[in-house]
């Protein structure tokens, strides 16, 4: 008798993942957030394709069995983690490795655009105004990258290629990486401060009024980590009072950013819609990564990208 294949539950988003390679090797059940609680007990594995949803975090504490494995098609896991999942035997994996270089390129693009005053150039062009200015040299400036995971390390490598002296800050000090005790000193000296840390209890609103107040007036702040790393009201005050020169946010405490949010109109703030890691073909890459992980899981091989559920990220960096 042919064994019954495992049940793979997919929390869908549009467009859905391409899972054709799993035909006959998994019983694939698609669900939306509303039906997740009733379908969760039947699943052996769960693919969180809709990584903007909090449905898993809300449904997990319910009754009945729970999947042995959960994979999220994102680098962060804060959207799905809850105490019950953290305490369970369920293995959680993430999409580590997909977004590293695209996000690094996005950060480098912001640094170059700001240093060379490209936003003003485009504005003057629309006005047919010829206004000569001097721009900043990028090589020789200093950056502090907060978050020593694959994304933070890719950002540091890319900025170093531009001649930027870059300091990387992680949870613990080790060779080539500073610890939290060095953060204030590095932030106060940096021309570019980049937030790329996971969201944990330690990092929640780590960029607050005190941190913005210690930055140089010429400093530029970038957040490509999680919106909750930043006290947005404190950032608004820092920009309004010109404590810092400018900022770019790709992530926000509330997404999509409401149309009536004052962040849209803040002076010297660049707003982008959580797109720094999304390059052409990124969904296909996520699908291929999951299928490869499923193939390992189905035959009992150890998984990669396993999240430490207490810390909220993949350890080892």
Short mmCIF file of C-alpha atoms in Angstrom, two decimals:
data_model
loop_
_atom_site.label_atom_id
_atom_site.label_comp_id
_atom_site.label_asym_id
_atom_site.label_seq_id
_atom_site.Cartn_x
_atom_site.Cartn_y
_atom_site.Cartn_z
CA UNK A 1 0.00 0.00 0.00
CA UNK A 2 1.30 3.44 -0.94
CA UNK A 3 1.77 5.58 2.20
CA UNK A 4 -0.38 8.68 2.52
CA UNK A 5 1.73 11.76 1.76
CA UNK A 6 2.07 14.43 4.44
CA UNK A 7 -0.49 17.21 4.53
CA UNK A 8 1.05 20.56 3.64
CA UNK A 9 -1.09 23.53 4.63
CA UNK A 10 -0.36 26.77 2.79
CA UNK A 11 -1.41 30.13 4.21
CA UNK A 12 -1.96 31.75 0.85
CA UNK A 13 -1.09 35.12 -0.60
CA UNK A 14 -1.50 36.31 -4.16
CA UNK A 15 0.15 35.00 -6.27
CA UNK A 16 0.29 31.54 -4.65
CA UNK A 17 3.55 29.55 -4.52
CA UNK A 18 4.56 27.23 -7.32
CA UNK A 19 4.67 23.79 -5.74
CA UNK A 20 4.40 21.59 -8.82
CA UNK A 21 7.48 19.61 -7.83
CA UNK A 22 5.59 18.33 -4.80
CA UNK A 23 2.77 16.74 -6.83
CA UNK A 24 2.14 13.29 -5.40
CA UNK A 25 4.60 13.92 -2.59
CA UNK A 26 2.37 16.13 -0.48
CA UNK A 27 -1.33 16.63 0.06
CA UNK A 28 -1.46 20.37 -0.46
CA UNK A 29 -4.27 22.29 1.22
CA UNK A 30 -4.62 26.02 0.68
CA UNK A 31 -6.24 28.28 3.24
CA UNK A 32 -6.81 31.92 4.03
CA UNK A 33 -6.39 33.51 7.44
CA UNK A 34 -10.06 33.08 8.32
CA UNK A 35 -10.03 29.29 7.88
CA UNK A 36 -6.56 28.69 9.31
CA UNK A 37 -7.73 27.77 12.87
CA UNK A 38 -9.98 24.94 11.65
CA UNK A 39 -7.41 23.55 9.20
CA UNK A 40 -4.30 23.84 11.35
CA UNK A 41 -4.86 20.55 13.26
CA UNK A 42 -4.83 18.46 10.07
CA UNK A 43 -1.47 19.79 8.83
CA UNK A 44 1.87 18.01 9.12
CA UNK A 45 3.67 21.08 7.79
CA UNK A 46 2.68 24.72 7.31
CA UNK A 47 4.00 27.10 4.69
CA UNK A 48 3.36 30.71 5.70
CA UNK A 49 3.37 32.21 2.23
CA UNK A 50 1.43 35.25 3.45
CA UNK A 51 4.24 36.51 5.66
CA UNK A 52 2.44 39.79 6.39
CA UNK A 53 -0.36 37.97 8.21
CA UNK A 54 -0.55 37.49 11.99
CA UNK A 55 -3.01 34.62 11.55
CA UNK A 56 -0.58 31.92 12.70
CA UNK A 57 0.22 33.76 15.91
CA UNK A 58 -3.50 34.12 16.60
CA UNK A 59 -4.54 30.57 15.63
CA UNK A 60 -1.69 28.55 17.13
CA UNK A 61 -2.89 28.58 20.79
CA UNK A 62 -6.13 26.77 19.78
CA UNK A 63 -7.15 23.16 20.35
CA UNK A 64 -5.92 20.09 18.49
CA UNK A 65 -2.63 18.89 17.02
CA UNK A 66 -0.19 21.31 15.43
CA UNK A 67 2.17 20.94 12.44
CA UNK A 68 5.59 19.47 13.13
CA UNK A 69 7.22 22.06 10.89
CA UNK A 70 6.44 25.69 10.02
CA UNK A 71 8.25 27.59 7.27
CA UNK A 72 7.79 31.30 6.67
CA UNK A 73 8.65 32.87 3.32
CA UNK A 74 10.35 35.78 5.06
CA UNK A 75 13.51 36.53 7.00
CA UNK A 76 11.65 37.73 10.11
CA UNK A 77 9.48 35.46 12.25
CA UNK A 78 7.92 38.02 14.59
CA UNK A 79 4.63 37.91 12.66
CA UNK A 80 4.02 34.25 13.56
CA UNK A 81 5.79 33.69 16.88
CA UNK A 82 3.71 33.33 20.04
CA UNK A 83 4.53 31.78 23.43
CA UNK A 84 2.74 28.53 22.57
CA UNK A 85 4.68 28.07 19.32
CA UNK A 86 7.95 29.03 21.00
CA UNK A 87 7.38 26.40 23.70
CA UNK A 88 6.33 23.64 21.29
CA UNK A 89 8.39 20.95 19.56
CA UNK A 90 7.52 22.40 16.15
CA UNK A 91 10.52 23.31 14.02
CA UNK A 92 10.41 26.79 12.48
CA UNK A 93 12.48 27.76 9.43
CA UNK A 94 12.75 31.01 7.49
CA UNK A 95 13.81 32.35 4.09
CA UNK A 96 17.33 33.25 5.13
CA UNK A 97 19.55 33.84 2.12
CA UNK A 98 16.97 35.10 -0.37
CA UNK A 99 16.91 38.78 0.53
CA UNK A 100 20.49 39.48 1.65
CA UNK A 101 22.08 40.97 -1.46
CA UNK A 102 18.94 42.72 -2.80
CA UNK A 103 18.52 44.58 0.49
CA UNK A 104 22.23 45.42 0.55
CA UNK A 105 21.95 46.89 -2.94
CA UNK A 106 18.89 48.88 -1.90
CA UNK A 107 20.74 50.37 1.07
CA UNK A 108 23.72 51.22 -1.14
CA UNK A 109 21.36 52.89 -3.61
CA UNK A 110 19.92 55.04 -0.82
CA UNK A 111 23.38 56.04 0.41
CA UNK A 112 24.49 57.02 -3.09
CA UNK A 113 21.22 58.82 -3.90
CA UNK A 114 21.35 60.87 -0.70
CA UNK A 115 25.06 61.67 -0.94
CA UNK A 116 24.69 62.78 -4.56
CA UNK A 117 21.41 64.62 -3.86
CA UNK A 118 19.53 62.75 -6.59
CA UNK A 119 16.07 63.49 -5.15
CA UNK A 120 16.71 67.24 -5.52
CA UNK A 121 18.14 66.76 -9.00
CA UNK A 122 14.96 65.00 -10.14
CA UNK A 123 12.84 67.67 -8.50
CA UNK A 124 14.72 70.50 -10.19
CA UNK A 125 14.49 68.69 -13.52
CA UNK A 126 10.70 68.53 -13.23
CA UNK A 127 10.74 72.28 -12.53
CA UNK A 128 13.17 72.95 -15.45
CA UNK A 129 15.47 74.61 -12.92
CA UNK A 130 19.24 74.68 -13.46
CA UNK A 131 20.71 74.73 -9.96
CA UNK A 132 24.31 73.69 -9.53
CA UNK A 133 25.25 72.13 -6.17
CA UNK A 134 28.08 70.22 -4.59
CA UNK A 135 27.47 66.64 -3.47
CA UNK A 136 29.06 64.49 -0.80
CA UNK A 137 31.83 61.98 -1.33
CA UNK A 138 30.75 58.51 -0.14
CA UNK A 139 34.21 56.96 0.14
CA UNK A 140 35.70 57.79 3.53
CA UNK A 141 32.36 58.14 5.34
CA UNK A 142 31.38 55.89 8.25
CA UNK A 143 28.45 53.52 8.62
CA UNK A 144 27.07 51.62 11.59
CA UNK A 145 25.04 48.57 10.55
CA UNK A 146 22.91 47.19 13.39
CA UNK A 147 22.19 43.51 12.88
CA UNK A 148 24.94 40.98 12.17
CA UNK A 149 22.89 38.36 10.35
CA UNK A 150 23.22 37.59 6.62
CA UNK A 151 21.42 40.80 5.62
CA UNK A 152 23.53 43.01 7.87
CA UNK A 153 26.73 41.34 6.69
CA UNK A 154 25.74 41.78 3.03
CA UNK A 155 25.05 45.48 3.68
CA UNK A 156 28.45 45.86 5.34
CA UNK A 157 30.25 44.16 2.43
CA UNK A 158 28.48 46.30 -0.15
CA UNK A 159 29.15 49.58 1.66
CA UNK A 160 32.80 48.65 2.14
CA UNK A 161 33.04 48.19 -1.63
CA UNK A 162 32.04 51.86 -1.93
CA UNK A 163 34.84 52.87 0.40
CA UNK A 164 32.64 53.32 3.46
CA UNK A 165 34.24 52.42 6.79
CA UNK A 166 31.64 50.08 8.23
CA UNK A 167 31.08 48.79 11.77
CA UNK A 168 28.75 45.83 12.28
CA UNK A 169 26.87 45.45 15.57
CA UNK A 170 25.41 42.14 16.75
CA UNK A 171 23.91 40.58 19.85
CA UNK A 172 27.32 39.47 21.09
CA UNK A 173 30.82 40.82 20.38
CA UNK A 174 33.12 38.57 18.35
CA UNK A 175 35.75 38.85 15.66
CA UNK A 176 34.72 41.58 13.24
CA UNK A 177 31.45 42.31 15.05
CA UNK A 178 30.81 44.77 17.85
CA UNK A 179 28.49 44.04 20.76
CA UNK A 180 25.63 46.18 22.11
CA UNK A 181 27.96 48.01 24.50
CA UNK A 182 29.64 49.67 21.51
CA UNK A 183 26.41 50.74 19.81
CA UNK A 184 26.03 54.24 21.26
CA UNK A 185 29.64 55.12 20.52
CA UNK A 186 29.41 53.88 16.93
CA UNK A 187 26.04 55.55 16.29
CA UNK A 188 27.35 58.89 17.53
CA UNK A 189 30.22 58.80 15.00
CA UNK A 190 28.40 57.37 11.97
CA UNK A 191 27.38 59.20 8.82
CA UNK A 192 25.01 56.34 7.94
CA UNK A 193 23.09 54.34 10.57
CA UNK A 194 21.39 51.27 9.14
CA UNK A 195 18.91 49.14 11.11
CA UNK A 196 18.83 45.54 9.87
CA UNK A 197 18.22 43.66 13.12
CA UNK A 198 15.47 41.11 13.81
CA UNK A 199 12.58 42.20 16.00
CA UNK A 200 13.01 40.85 19.53
CA UNK A 201 12.34 42.11 23.04
CA UNK A 202 15.85 43.57 23.05
CA UNK A 203 15.51 45.39 19.74
CA UNK A 204 11.96 46.73 20.11
CA UNK A 205 12.15 50.52 19.62
CA UNK A 206 15.90 50.46 20.10
CA UNK A 207 16.04 53.59 17.94
CA UNK A 208 14.34 56.06 20.24
CA UNK A 209 14.69 59.73 21.13
CA UNK A 210 17.91 59.08 23.03
CA UNK A 211 19.56 57.29 20.10
CA UNK A 212 18.44 59.85 17.53
CA UNK A 213 19.64 62.59 19.86
CA UNK A 214 23.16 61.20 19.96
CA UNK A 215 23.53 60.98 16.16
CA UNK A 216 25.44 63.63 14.25
CA UNK A 217 23.37 66.43 12.66
CA UNK A 218 24.71 65.23 9.30
CA UNK A 219 23.76 61.57 9.91
CA UNK A 220 21.28 59.67 7.73
CA UNK A 221 19.20 56.82 9.20
CA UNK A 222 17.91 53.79 7.25
CA UNK A 223 15.56 51.05 8.48
CA UNK A 224 15.30 47.86 6.43
CA UNK A 225 14.74 45.57 9.42
CA UNK A 226 11.36 45.80 11.11
CA UNK A 227 9.19 48.85 11.67
CA UNK A 228 9.03 48.26 15.41
CA UNK A 229 12.78 48.75 15.73
CA UNK A 230 12.01 52.47 15.55
CA UNK A 231 10.02 54.81 17.74
CA UNK A 232 8.40 56.57 14.80
CA UNK A 233 7.29 59.55 16.88
CA UNK A 234 10.87 60.05 18.06
CA UNK A 235 12.13 59.84 14.48
CA UNK A 236 9.52 62.40 13.40
CA UNK A 237 10.73 64.77 16.09
CA UNK A 238 14.38 64.19 15.16
CA UNK A 239 13.67 65.06 11.52
CA UNK A 240 11.42 68.01 12.32
CA UNK A 241 13.96 69.48 14.71
CA UNK A 242 16.77 68.52 12.30
CA UNK A 243 18.68 66.54 14.90
CA UNK A 244 19.64 64.32 11.94
CA UNK A 245 19.94 65.14 8.26
CA UNK A 246 17.44 62.61 6.96
CA UNK A 247 16.09 59.09 6.98
CA UNK A 248 14.71 56.33 4.77
CA UNK A 249 12.14 53.82 6.00
CA UNK A 250 11.25 50.68 4.08
CA UNK A 251 9.38 49.11 7.01
CA UNK A 252 6.81 50.56 9.38
CA UNK A 253 5.00 49.73 12.60
CA UNK A 254 1.74 49.64 10.61
CA UNK A 255 1.77 48.33 7.04
CA UNK A 256 0.57 49.46 4.60
CA UNK A 257 1.42 52.91 5.90
CA UNK A 258 -1.94 54.70 6.32
CA UNK A 259 -2.58 57.54 3.88
CA UNK A 260 -3.11 59.94 6.78
CA UNK A 261 0.19 59.08 8.49
CA UNK A 262 2.32 62.18 9.14
CA UNK A 263 5.38 60.20 8.05
CA UNK A 264 4.45 60.81 4.40
CA UNK A 265 5.14 64.53 4.74
CA UNK A 266 8.12 64.61 7.08
CA UNK A 267 11.05 66.68 5.84
CA UNK A 268 13.95 64.64 4.47
CA UNK A 269 12.22 61.26 4.87
CA UNK A 270 12.18 58.72 2.04
CA UNK A 271 9.24 56.29 2.30
CA UNK A 272 9.25 52.99 0.40
CA UNK A 273 6.61 50.22 0.66
CA UNK A 274 8.59 47.31 2.19
CA UNK A 275 10.26 46.53 -1.13
CA UNK A 276 13.99 46.60 -0.42
CA UNK A 277 14.38 42.83 -0.81
CA UNK A 278 11.85 42.26 -3.58
CA UNK A 279 13.64 41.90 -6.90
CA UNK A 280 12.27 40.39 -10.11
CA UNK A 281 11.71 36.67 -9.54
CA UNK A 282 11.91 36.78 -5.75
CA UNK A 283 8.72 34.77 -5.25
CA UNK A 284 10.04 32.00 -7.50
CA UNK A 285 13.23 31.92 -5.42
CA UNK A 286 11.18 31.59 -2.26
CA UNK A 287 9.18 28.74 -3.78
CA UNK A 288 12.30 26.86 -4.88
CA UNK A 289 13.84 27.30 -1.44
CA UNK A 290 10.77 25.87 0.26
CA UNK A 291 10.53 22.87 -2.07
CA UNK A 292 14.17 22.04 -1.38
CA UNK A 293 13.53 22.27 2.35
CA UNK A 294 10.42 20.09 2.01
CA UNK A 295 12.41 17.43 0.20
CA UNK A 296 14.86 17.32 3.10
CA UNK A 297 12.07 17.26 5.70
CA UNK A 298 10.08 14.52 3.94
CA UNK A 299 12.97 12.05 4.12
CA UNK A 300 13.99 12.95 7.64
CA UNK A 301 17.10 14.97 6.81
CA UNK A 302 18.04 17.89 9.04
CA UNK A 303 16.65 21.25 7.99
CA UNK A 304 18.65 24.41 7.39
CA UNK A 305 17.54 27.93 8.35
CA UNK A 306 16.19 26.62 11.66
CA UNK A 307 15.05 29.51 13.86
CA UNK A 308 15.91 29.68 17.54
CA UNK A 309 12.36 30.30 18.70
CA UNK A 310 13.44 31.92 21.95
CA UNK A 311 15.74 34.41 20.23
CA UNK A 312 13.58 34.95 17.15
CA UNK A 313 16.19 34.36 14.44
CA UNK A 314 18.54 31.74 12.99
CA UNK A 315 21.58 31.49 15.29
CA UNK A 316 25.15 31.14 14.19
CA UNK A 317 25.80 34.73 13.13
#
